[in-house]
Amino acid sequence: MDGSGAYISTGGSADYSPIGDFTLDAWIRPAAIGSIGVIASTRGSGTGWQFLVDAGGTVQVGWWGSWSGSVFVLTSTTVLSANTYYHVRWCKSGGTYYLFVDGNLEASGTPAGDYASNTATLYLGYDPQFGGRYFNGHIDDFRITNGVARSTSSFTPPTAAFPDS
């Protein structure tokens, strides 16, 4: 991703709108820090979620729920550096959400309501809701796992590519 127009999008699917337990994870390597770079998003309009690196270099996940359009955000404590690979993971188990960087539990919380399901388009490297938020760097092995919270506490990140099944 070059930070100025490159991204991948898919057709809309409820598979990209996890409402039960789930895991989203990827390896990322930001080429620069200083502007918001969206790793993945379904935030086309209304409800949806964003997984991003903010301008200060922290990882954030935010989503808009069915509780009067409110947003709930988790922010990492780790500040990323440019040109370094990081494993990032966002999980939900029961009503609690978890955010990890390199296997370390960075933040967790329980929103006031449940995430609202939608069938929005999945974008990798971009968020159309806020134009210009392109990811500048590498996104590798992005994975969504519905029905499974792979982590609720710190873990050892994978050292090989995710298996195909």
CSV table of N, CA and C in Angstrom, one decimal:
chain,number,residue,atom,x,y,z
A,1,MET,N,0.8,-1.2,0.0
A,1,MET,CA,0.0,0.0,0.0
A,1,MET,C,0.9,1.2,0.0
A,2,ASP,N,0.6,2.2,-0.9
A,2,ASP,CA,1.5,3.3,-1.0
A,2,ASP,C,1.0,4.6,-0.3
A,3,GLY,N,-0.1,4.5,0.4
A,3,GLY,CA,-0.5,5.6,1.2
A,3,GLY,C,-1.2,6.7,0.4
A,4,SER,N,-1.4,6.5,-0.9
A,4,SER,CA,-2.1,7.6,-1.6
A,4,SER,C,-3.0,7.1,-2.7
A,5,GLY,N,-3.7,6.0,-2.5
A,5,GLY,CA,-4.7,5.5,-3.4
A,5,GLY,C,-4.8,4.0,-3.6
A,6,ALA,N,-3.8,3.3,-3.1
A,6,ALA,CA,-3.8,1.8,-3.3
A,6,ALA,C,-4.6,1.2,-2.1
A,7,TYR,N,-5.6,0.3,-2.5
A,7,TYR,CA,-6.3,-0.4,-1.5
A,7,TYR,C,-7.0,-1.6,-2.2
A,8,ILE,N,-7.5,-2.5,-1.4
A,8,ILE,CA,-8.3,-3.7,-1.8
A,8,ILE,C,-9.7,-3.6,-1.2
A,9,SER,N,-10.7,-3.9,-2.0
A,9,SER,CA,-12.0,-4.0,-1.5
A,9,SER,C,-12.7,-5.2,-2.0
A,10,THR,N,-13.7,-5.6,-1.2
A,10,THR,CA,-14.5,-6.8,-1.5
A,10,THR,C,-16.0,-6.4,-1.6
A,11,GLY,N,-16.8,-7.3,-2.1
A,11,GLY,CA,-18.2,-7.1,-2.1
A,11,GLY,C,-18.7,-7.2,-0.7
A,12,GLY,N,-19.9,-6.7,-0.4
A,12,GLY,CA,-20.4,-6.7,1.0
A,12,GLY,C,-20.8,-8.1,1.4
A,13,SER,N,-20.6,-8.3,2.7
A,13,SER,CA,-20.9,-9.7,3.3
A,13,SER,C,-21.0,-9.5,4.8
A,14,ALA,N,-22.0,-10.3,5.3
A,14,ALA,CA,-22.1,-10.3,6.8
A,14,ALA,C,-20.9,-11.0,7.4
A,15,ASP,N,-20.1,-11.7,6.6
A,15,ASP,CA,-18.8,-12.3,7.1
A,15,ASP,C,-17.8,-11.3,7.6
A,16,TYR,N,-17.9,-10.0,7.1
A,16,TYR,CA,-17.0,-9.0,7.5
A,16,TYR,C,-17.6,-8.1,8.7
A,17,SER,N,-18.7,-8.6,9.2
A,17,SER,CA,-19.4,-7.8,10.2
A,17,SER,C,-19.7,-8.8,11.4
A,18,PRO,N,-18.6,-9.2,12.1
A,18,PRO,CA,-18.7,-10.2,13.1
A,18,PRO,C,-19.5,-9.7,14.3
A,19,ILE,N,-20.5,-10.4,14.7
A,19,ILE,CA,-21.3,-10.0,15.9
A,19,ILE,C,-21.2,-11.0,17.1
A,20,GLY,N,-20.7,-12.2,16.8
A,20,GLY,CA,-20.4,-13.1,17.9
A,20,GLY,C,-18.9,-13.0,18.3
A,21,ASP,N,-18.4,-14.0,18.8
A,21,ASP,CA,-16.9,-14.0,19.1
A,21,ASP,C,-16.2,-14.0,17.7
A,22,PHE,N,-15.1,-13.3,17.7
A,22,PHE,CA,-14.3,-13.2,16.4
A,22,PHE,C,-12.9,-12.8,16.7
A,23,THR,N,-12.0,-12.9,15.7
A,23,THR,CA,-10.7,-12.4,15.7
A,23,THR,C,-10.3,-11.8,14.4
A,24,LEU,N,-9.7,-10.6,14.4
A,24,LEU,CA,-9.1,-10.0,13.2
A,24,LEU,C,-7.7,-9.9,13.5
A,25,ASP,N,-6.8,-10.4,12.6
A,25,ASP,CA,-5.4,-10.2,12.8
A,25,ASP,C,-4.6,-10.0,11.5
A,26,ALA,N,-3.4,-9.5,11.6
A,26,ALA,CA,-2.6,-9.3,10.5
A,26,ALA,C,-1.2,-8.9,10.9
A,27,TRP,N,-0.2,-9.0,10.0
A,27,TRP,CA,1.1,-8.5,10.2
A,27,TRP,C,1.1,-7.1,9.4
A,28,ILE,N,1.6,-6.1,10.0
A,28,ILE,CA,1.7,-4.8,9.3
A,28,ILE,C,3.1,-4.2,9.4
A,29,ARG,N,3.5,-3.4,8.5
A,29,ARG,CA,4.7,-2.7,8.5
A,29,ARG,C,4.5,-1.3,8.0
A,30,PRO,N,4.2,-0.4,8.8
A,30,PRO,CA,4.0,1.0,8.4
A,30,PRO,C,5.3,1.6,7.8
A,31,ALA,N,5.2,2.2,6.6
A,31,ALA,CA,6.3,2.8,6.0
A,31,ALA,C,6.6,4.2,6.6
A,32,ALA,N,5.6,4.8,7.2
A,32,ALA,CA,5.8,6.1,7.8
A,32,ALA,C,4.7,6.2,8.9
A,33,ILE,N,5.1,7.1,9.9
A,33,ILE,CA,4.1,7.4,11.0
A,33,ILE,C,3.9,8.9,10.9
A,34,GLY,N,2.7,9.3,11.2
A,34,GLY,CA,2.4,10.8,11.2
A,34,GLY,C,1.1,11.1,10.6
A,35,SER,N,0.5,10.2,9.9
A,35,SER,CA,-0.9,10.3,9.4
A,35,SER,C,-1.7,9.1,9.7
A,36,ILE,N,-3.0,9.1,9.7
A,36,ILE,CA,-3.8,8.0,10.0
A,36,ILE,C,-3.7,7.0,8.8
A,37,GLY,N,-3.4,5.8,9.1
A,37,GLY,CA,-3.4,4.7,8.1
A,37,GLY,C,-4.3,3.6,8.5
A,38,VAL,N,-5.4,3.4,7.7
A,38,VAL,CA,-6.4,2.4,8.0
A,38,VAL,C,-5.9,1.0,7.5
A,39,ILE,N,-5.8,0.1,8.4
A,39,ILE,CA,-5.4,-1.3,8.0
A,39,ILE,C,-6.6,-2.0,7.3
A,40,ALA,N,-7.8,-1.9,7.9
A,40,ALA,CA,-9.0,-2.5,7.4
A,40,ALA,C,-10.2,-1.7,7.9
A,41,SER,N,-11.3,-1.8,7.2
A,41,SER,CA,-12.5,-1.0,7.6
A,41,SER,C,-13.7,-1.6,6.9
A,42,THR,N,-14.9,-1.5,7.6
A,42,THR,CA,-16.2,-1.7,7.0
A,42,THR,C,-17.0,-0.4,7.2
A,43,ARG,N,-16.4,0.7,7.5
A,43,ARG,CA,-17.0,1.9,7.9
A,43,ARG,C,-17.4,2.8,6.7
A,44,GLY,N,-18.2,2.2,5.8
A,44,GLY,CA,-18.6,3.0,4.6
A,44,GLY,C,-19.6,4.1,5.0
A,45,SER,N,-20.5,3.7,5.8
A,45,SER,CA,-21.5,4.7,6.4
A,45,SER,C,-22.2,4.0,7.5
A,46,GLY,N,-22.8,4.7,8.4
A,46,GLY,CA,-23.6,4.1,9.4
A,46,GLY,C,-22.7,3.3,10.4
A,47,THR,N,-23.2,2.1,10.7
A,47,THR,CA,-22.4,1.2,11.5
A,47,THR,C,-21.2,0.6,10.8
A,48,GLY,N,-20.2,0.1,11.5
A,48,GLY,CA,-19.1,-0.5,10.9
A,48,GLY,C,-17.9,-0.4,11.9
A,49,TRP,N,-16.7,-0.8,11.4
A,49,TRP,CA,-15.5,-0.8,12.2
A,49,TRP,C,-14.3,-0.3,11.4
A,50,GLN,N,-13.3,0.1,12.2
A,50,GLN,CA,-12.0,0.6,11.6
A,50,GLN,C,-10.9,0.0,12.4
A,51,PHE,N,-9.9,-0.5,11.8
A,51,PHE,CA,-8.7,-1.0,12.4
A,51,PHE,C,-7.5,-0.2,11.8
A,52,LEU,N,-6.8,0.6,12.6
A,52,LEU,CA,-5.9,1.6,12.0
A,52,LEU,C,-4.7,1.9,12.9
A,53,VAL,N,-3.7,2.5,12.3
A,53,VAL,CA,-2.6,3.1,13.0
A,53,VAL,C,-2.9,4.6,13.0
A,54,ASP,N,-2.9,5.2,14.2
A,54,ASP,CA,-3.2,6.7,14.2
A,54,ASP,C,-2.0,7.5,13.9
A,55,ALA,N,-2.2,8.8,13.8
A,55,ALA,CA,-1.1,9.7,13.5
A,55,ALA,C,0.1,9.7,14.5
A,56,GLY,N,-0.2,9.3,15.7
A,56,GLY,CA,0.8,9.2,16.8
A,56,GLY,C,1.5,7.9,16.8
A,57,GLY,N,1.1,6.9,16.0
A,57,GLY,CA,1.7,5.6,15.9
A,57,GLY,C,1.1,4.5,16.7
A,58,THR,N,0.0,4.8,17.4
A,58,THR,CA,-0.6,3.7,18.2
A,58,THR,C,-1.7,3.0,17.3
A,59,VAL,N,-2.0,1.8,17.6
A,59,VAL,CA,-3.0,1.0,16.9
A,59,VAL,C,-4.3,1.3,17.6
A,60,GLN,N,-5.3,1.5,16.8
A,60,GLN,CA,-6.7,1.7,17.3
A,60,GLN,C,-7.7,0.8,16.6
A,61,VAL,N,-8.7,0.4,17.3
A,61,VAL,CA,-9.8,-0.2,16.7
A,61,VAL,C,-11.0,0.5,17.2
A,62,GLY,N,-11.9,0.9,16.3
A,62,GLY,CA,-13.1,1.6,16.7
A,62,GLY,C,-14.3,1.0,15.9
A,63,TRP,N,-15.5,1.0,16.6
A,63,TRP,CA,-16.6,0.5,15.9
A,63,TRP,C,-17.9,1.3,16.4
A,64,TRP,N,-18.8,1.3,15.5
A,64,TRP,CA,-20.1,2.0,15.7
A,64,TRP,C,-21.1,1.0,16.0
A,65,GLY,N,-21.8,1.1,17.1
A,65,GLY,CA,-22.7,0.0,17.5
A,65,GLY,C,-24.2,0.4,17.3
A,66,SER,N,-25.0,-0.5,17.8
A,66,SER,CA,-26.4,-0.4,17.7
A,66,SER,C,-27.0,0.4,18.9
A,67,TRP,N,-26.1,1.0,19.7
A,67,TRP,CA,-26.5,1.8,20.9
A,67,TRP,C,-26.4,3.3,20.5
A,68,SER,N,-27.4,3.7,19.7
A,68,SER,CA,-27.6,5.1,19.3
A,68,SER,C,-26.4,5.6,18.6
A,69,GLY,N,-25.8,4.8,17.7
A,69,GLY,CA,-24.7,5.3,16.9
A,69,GLY,C,-23.4,5.6,17.6
A,70,SER,N,-23.3,5.2,18.9
A,70,SER,CA,-22.1,5.5,19.7
A,70,SER,C,-20.9,4.8,19.1
A,71,VAL,N,-19.7,5.3,19.4
A,71,VAL,CA,-18.5,4.7,19.0
A,71,VAL,C,-17.7,4.2,20.2
A,72,PHE,N,-17.1,3.1,20.1
A,72,PHE,CA,-16.3,2.5,21.1
A,72,PHE,C,-14.9,2.3,20.6
A,73,VAL,N,-13.8,2.7,21.2
A,73,VAL,CA,-12.5,2.7,20.7
A,73,VAL,C,-11.5,2.0,21.7
A,74,LEU,N,-10.7,1.2,21.2
A,74,LEU,CA,-9.6,0.7,22.0
A,74,LEU,C,-8.3,1.2,21.4
A,75,THR,N,-7.3,1.6,22.2
A,75,THR,CA,-6.0,2.1,21.7
A,75,THR,C,-4.9,1.4,22.4
A,76,SER,N,-3.9,1.1,21.6
A,76,SER,CA,-2.7,0.4,22.1
A,76,SER,C,-1.9,1.3,22.9
A,77,THR,N,-1.0,0.8,23.8
A,77,THR,CA,0.0,1.6,24.5
A,77,THR,C,1.3,1.6,23.8
A,78,THR,N,1.5,0.6,22.9
A,78,THR,CA,2.7,0.6,22.1
A,78,THR,C,2.7,1.6,21.0
A,79,VAL,N,3.7,2.4,20.8
A,79,VAL,CA,3.8,3.3,19.7
A,79,VAL,C,4.7,2.6,18.6
A,80,LEU,N,4.1,2.5,17.5
A,80,LEU,CA,4.8,1.8,16.4
A,80,LEU,C,5.9,2.7,15.8
A,81,SER,N,6.9,2.0,15.2
A,81,SER,CA,8.0,2.7,14.4
A,81,SER,C,7.8,2.4,13.0
A,82,ALA,N,8.3,3.2,12.1
A,82,ALA,CA,8.2,3.0,10.7
A,82,ALA,C,9.2,1.9,10.3
A,83,ASN,N,8.8,1.1,9.3
A,83,ASN,CA,9.7,0.1,8.7
A,83,ASN,C,10.0,-1.1,9.6
A,84,THR,N,9.0,-1.4,10.5
A,84,THR,CA,9.2,-2.5,11.4
A,84,THR,C,7.9,-3.3,11.4
A,85,TYR,N,8.0,-4.6,11.3
A,85,TYR,CA,6.8,-5.5,11.3
A,85,TYR,C,6.2,-5.6,12.7
A,86,TYR,N,4.9,-5.6,12.8
A,86,TYR,CA,4.1,-5.8,14.0
A,86,TYR,C,3.0,-6.8,13.7
A,87,HIS,N,2.7,-7.7,14.7
A,87,HIS,CA,1.5,-8.5,14.6
A,87,HIS,C,0.4,-7.8,15.4
A,88,VAL,N,-0.7,-7.5,14.8
A,88,VAL,CA,-1.8,-6.8,15.4
A,88,VAL,C,-3.0,-7.8,15.4
A,89,ARG,N,-3.8,-7.8,16.5
A,89,ARG,CA,-4.9,-8.6,16.7
A,89,ARG,C,-6.0,-7.9,17.5
A,90,TRP,N,-7.3,-8.1,17.0
A,90,TRP,CA,-8.4,-7.6,17.7
A,90,TRP,C,-9.4,-8.8,17.9
A,91,CYS,N,-9.8,-9.0,19.1
A,91,CYS,CA,-10.7,-10.2,19.4
A,91,CYS,C,-11.9,-9.7,20.2
A,92,LYS,N,-13.0,-10.5,20.1
A,92,LYS,CA,-14.2,-10.4,20.9
A,92,LYS,C,-14.5,-11.7,21.5
A,93,SER,N,-14.6,-11.8,22.8
A,93,SER,CA,-15.1,-13.0,23.6
A,93,SER,C,-16.2,-12.6,24.5
A,94,GLY,N,-17.4,-13.1,24.3
A,94,GLY,CA,-18.5,-12.7,25.0
A,94,GLY,C,-18.8,-11.3,24.7
A,95,GLY,N,-18.9,-10.4,25.7
A,95,GLY,CA,-19.1,-9.0,25.5
A,95,GLY,C,-17.9,-8.1,25.6
A,96,THR,N,-16.7,-8.7,25.8
A,96,THR,CA,-15.5,-8.0,25.9
A,96,THR,C,-14.6,-8.0,24.7
A,97,TYR,N,-14.0,-6.9,24.3
A,97,TYR,CA,-13.1,-6.7,23.2
A,97,TYR,C,-11.7,-6.6,23.7
A,98,TYR,N,-10.7,-7.1,22.9
A,98,TYR,CA,-9.3,-7.1,23.3
A,98,TYR,C,-8.5,-6.7,22.1
A,99,LEU,N,-7.4,-5.9,22.3
A,99,LEU,CA,-6.5,-5.4,21.3
A,99,LEU,C,-5.1,-5.8,21.7
A,100,PHE,N,-4.4,-6.4,20.8
A,100,PHE,CA,-3.0,-6.9,21.0
A,100,PHE,C,-2.1,-6.3,20.0
A,101,VAL,N,-0.8,-6.1,20.4
A,101,VAL,CA,0.3,-5.7,19.5
A,101,VAL,C,1.4,-6.7,19.9
A,102,ASP,N,1.9,-7.4,18.9
A,102,ASP,CA,3.0,-8.4,19.1
A,102,ASP,C,2.7,-9.3,20.2
A,103,GLY,N,1.4,-9.7,20.3
A,103,GLY,CA,1.0,-10.7,21.3
A,103,GLY,C,0.8,-10.2,22.7
A,104,ASN,N,1.1,-8.9,22.9
A,104,ASN,CA,0.8,-8.3,24.2
A,104,ASN,C,-0.6,-7.6,24.3
A,105,LEU,N,-1.3,-8.0,25.3
A,105,LEU,CA,-2.6,-7.4,25.5
A,105,LEU,C,-2.4,-5.9,25.8
A,106,GLU,N,-2.9,-5.0,25.0
A,106,GLU,CA,-2.7,-3.6,25.1
A,106,GLU,C,-3.9,-2.9,25.6
A,107,ALA,N,-5.1,-3.4,25.4
A,107,ALA,CA,-6.4,-2.7,25.8
A,107,ALA,C,-7.5,-3.7,25.8
A,108,SER,N,-8.5,-3.5,26.6
A,108,SER,CA,-9.7,-4.3,26.6
A,108,SER,C,-10.8,-3.5,27.1
A,109,GLY,N,-12.0,-3.9,26.8
A,109,GLY,CA,-13.2,-3.1,27.3
A,109,GLY,C,-14.5,-3.7,26.8
A,110,THR,N,-15.5,-3.3,27.5
A,110,THR,CA,-16.9,-3.7,27.1
A,110,THR,C,-17.7,-2.5,26.8
A,111,PRO,N,-18.3,-2.4,25.6
A,111,PRO,CA,-19.1,-1.3,25.2
A,111,PRO,C,-20.4,-1.3,25.8
A,112,ALA,N,-21.2,-0.2,25.7
A,112,ALA,CA,-22.5,-0.1,26.3
A,112,ALA,C,-23.5,-1.0,25.6
A,113,GLY,N,-23.3,-1.4,24.4
A,113,GLY,CA,-24.2,-2.2,23.6
A,113,GLY,C,-23.4,-3.1,22.7
A,114,ASP,N,-24.2,-3.8,21.9
A,114,ASP,CA,-23.6,-4.7,20.9
A,114,ASP,C,-23.3,-4.1,19.6
A,115,TYR,N,-22.3,-4.6,18.9
A,115,TYR,CA,-21.9,-4.1,17.6
A,115,TYR,C,-23.1,-4.4,16.7
A,116,ALA,N,-23.4,-3.5,15.8
A,116,ALA,CA,-24.6,-3.7,14.9
A,116,ALA,C,-24.1,-4.4,13.6
A,117,SER,N,-24.7,-5.5,13.3
A,117,SER,CA,-24.3,-6.2,12.1
A,117,SER,C,-24.7,-5.4,10.8
A,118,ASN,N,-23.8,-5.5,9.8
A,118,ASN,CA,-24.2,-4.9,8.5
A,118,ASN,C,-23.5,-5.8,7.4
A,119,THR,N,-23.8,-5.5,6.2
A,119,THR,CA,-23.2,-6.2,5.1
A,119,THR,C,-22.3,-5.3,4.2
A,120,ALA,N,-21.6,-4.4,4.9
A,120,ALA,CA,-20.7,-3.4,4.2
A,120,ALA,C,-19.6,-4.1,3.5
A,121,THR,N,-19.0,-3.3,2.6
A,121,THR,CA,-17.8,-3.7,1.9
A,121,THR,C,-16.6,-3.7,2.8
A,122,LEU,N,-15.8,-4.7,2.7
A,122,LEU,CA,-14.5,-4.7,3.5
A,122,LEU,C,-13.4,-4.0,2.6
A,123,TYR,N,-12.8,-3.1,3.3
A,123,TYR,CA,-11.6,-2.3,2.6
A,123,TYR,C,-10.4,-2.7,3.4
A,124,LEU,N,-9.3,-3.0,2.6
A,124,LEU,CA,-8.0,-3.2,3.2
A,124,LEU,C,-7.1,-2.1,2.8
A,125,GLY,N,-6.6,-1.3,3.7
A,125,GLY,CA,-5.7,-0.2,3.4
A,125,GLY,C,-6.4,1.1,3.1
A,126,TYR,N,-7.7,1.2,3.5
A,126,TYR,CA,-8.5,2.5,3.2
A,126,TYR,C,-9.8,2.5,4.0
A,127,ASP,N,-10.3,3.7,4.2
A,127,ASP,CA,-11.6,3.9,4.8
A,127,ASP,C,-12.3,4.9,4.0
A,128,PRO,N,-13.4,4.5,3.3
A,128,PRO,CA,-14.1,5.5,2.5
A,128,PRO,C,-14.9,6.5,3.3
A,129,GLN,N,-15.2,6.2,4.5
A,129,GLN,CA,-15.9,7.2,5.4
A,129,GLN,C,-15.2,8.5,5.6
A,130,PHE,N,-13.8,8.3,5.7
A,130,PHE,CA,-13.0,9.5,5.9
A,130,PHE,C,-11.9,9.4,4.8
A,131,GLY,N,-12.2,10.0,3.7
A,131,GLY,CA,-11.3,9.9,2.5
A,131,GLY,C,-9.9,10.3,2.9
A,132,GLY,N,-8.9,9.7,2.3
A,132,GLY,CA,-7.5,10.0,2.5
A,132,GLY,C,-6.8,9.2,3.6
A,133,ARG,N,-7.5,8.4,4.2
A,133,ARG,CA,-6.9,7.5,5.3
A,133,ARG,C,-6.5,6.2,4.6
A,134,TYR,N,-5.5,6.3,3.8
A,134,TYR,CA,-4.9,5.1,3.2
A,134,TYR,C,-3.7,4.6,4.0
A,135,PHE,N,-3.5,3.3,4.0
A,135,PHE,CA,-2.4,2.8,4.7
A,135,PHE,C,-1.1,2.9,3.9
A,136,ASN,N,0.0,3.3,4.5
A,136,ASN,CA,1.2,3.5,3.8
A,136,ASN,C,2.2,2.4,4.4
A,137,GLY,N,2.3,1.3,3.7
A,137,GLY,CA,3.2,0.2,4.2
A,137,GLY,C,2.7,-1.1,3.7
A,138,HIS,N,3.0,-2.2,4.5
A,138,HIS,CA,2.7,-3.5,4.1
A,138,HIS,C,1.6,-4.1,5.1
A,139,ILE,N,0.7,-4.8,4.5
A,139,ILE,CA,-0.3,-5.5,5.3
A,139,ILE,C,-0.2,-7.0,4.8
A,140,ASP,N,0.1,-7.9,5.7
A,140,ASP,CA,0.3,-9.3,5.3
A,140,ASP,C,-0.6,-10.2,6.1
A,141,ASP,N,-1.0,-11.3,5.6
A,141,ASP,CA,-1.8,-12.3,6.3
A,141,ASP,C,-3.0,-11.8,7.1
A,142,PHE,N,-3.7,-10.9,6.5
A,142,PHE,CA,-4.9,-10.4,7.1
A,142,PHE,C,-5.9,-11.5,7.2
A,143,ARG,N,-6.5,-11.7,8.4
A,143,ARG,CA,-7.4,-12.8,8.6
A,143,ARG,C,-8.6,-12.4,9.5
A,144,ILE,N,-9.8,-12.8,9.1
A,144,ILE,CA,-11.0,-12.6,9.9
A,144,ILE,C,-11.4,-14.1,10.3
A,145,THR,N,-11.6,-14.3,11.6
A,145,THR,CA,-12.1,-15.6,12.1
A,145,THR,C,-13.4,-15.4,12.8
A,146,ASN,N,-14.5,-15.8,12.2
A,146,ASN,CA,-15.8,-15.6,12.9
A,146,ASN,C,-16.0,-16.8,13.8
A,147,GLY,N,-16.6,-16.6,15.0
A,147,GLY,CA,-17.0,-17.6,15.9
A,147,GLY,C,-15.9,-18.0,16.9
A,148,VAL,N,-14.7,-17.4,16.8
A,148,VAL,CA,-13.6,-17.8,17.7
A,148,VAL,C,-12.8,-16.6,18.1
A,149,ALA,N,-12.7,-16.4,19.4
A,149,ALA,CA,-11.8,-15.4,20.0
A,149,ALA,C,-10.4,-16.1,20.2
A,150,ARG,N,-9.5,-15.9,19.3
A,150,ARG,CA,-8.2,-16.6,19.4
A,150,ARG,C,-7.4,-16.2,20.7
A,151,SER,N,-7.7,-15.1,21.2
A,151,SER,CA,-6.9,-14.6,22.4
A,151,SER,C,-7.7,-13.7,23.3
A,152,THR,N,-7.5,-13.9,24.6
A,152,THR,CA,-8.1,-13.0,25.6
A,152,THR,C,-7.0,-12.6,26.6
A,153,SER,N,-5.8,-13.1,26.4
A,153,SER,CA,-4.7,-12.7,27.2
A,153,SER,C,-3.5,-12.7,26.3
A,154,SER,N,-2.3,-12.2,26.8
A,154,SER,CA,-1.1,-12.1,25.9
A,154,SER,C,-0.8,-13.5,25.4
A,155,PHE,N,-0.2,-13.5,24.2
A,155,PHE,CA,0.1,-14.8,23.5
A,155,PHE,C,1.4,-14.6,22.7
A,156,THR,N,1.9,-15.7,22.2
A,156,THR,CA,3.1,-15.6,21.3
A,156,THR,C,2.6,-15.5,19.8
A,157,PRO,N,2.9,-14.4,19.1
A,157,PRO,CA,2.4,-14.3,17.8
A,157,PRO,C,2.9,-15.4,16.8
A,158,PRO,N,2.2,-15.7,15.8
A,158,PRO,CA,2.6,-16.7,14.8
A,158,PRO,C,4.0,-16.3,14.2
A,159,THR,N,4.7,-17.3,13.8
A,159,THR,CA,6.0,-17.1,13.2
A,159,THR,C,6.0,-17.6,11.8
A,160,ALA,N,4.9,-18.1,11.3
A,160,ALA,CA,4.8,-18.5,9.9
A,160,ALA,C,3.5,-18.0,9.3
A,161,ALA,N,3.3,-18.1,8.1
A,161,ALA,CA,2.0,-17.7,7.4
A,161,ALA,C,0.9,-18.5,8.0
A,162,PHE,N,-0.3,-17.8,8.1
A,162,PHE,CA,-1.5,-18.5,8.5
A,162,PHE,C,-1.8,-19.7,7.6
A,163,PRO,N,-2.2,-20.8,8.2
A,163,PRO,CA,-2.6,-21.9,7.3
A,163,PRO,C,-3.8,-21.6,6.5
A,164,ASP,N,-4.0,-22.3,5.4
A,164,ASP,CA,-5.2,-22.0,4.5
A,164,ASP,C,-6.5,-22.5,5.0
A,165,SER,N,-6.5,-23.3,6.0
A,165,SER,CA,-7.7,-23.8,6.6
A,165,SER,C,-7.8,-23.6,8.1
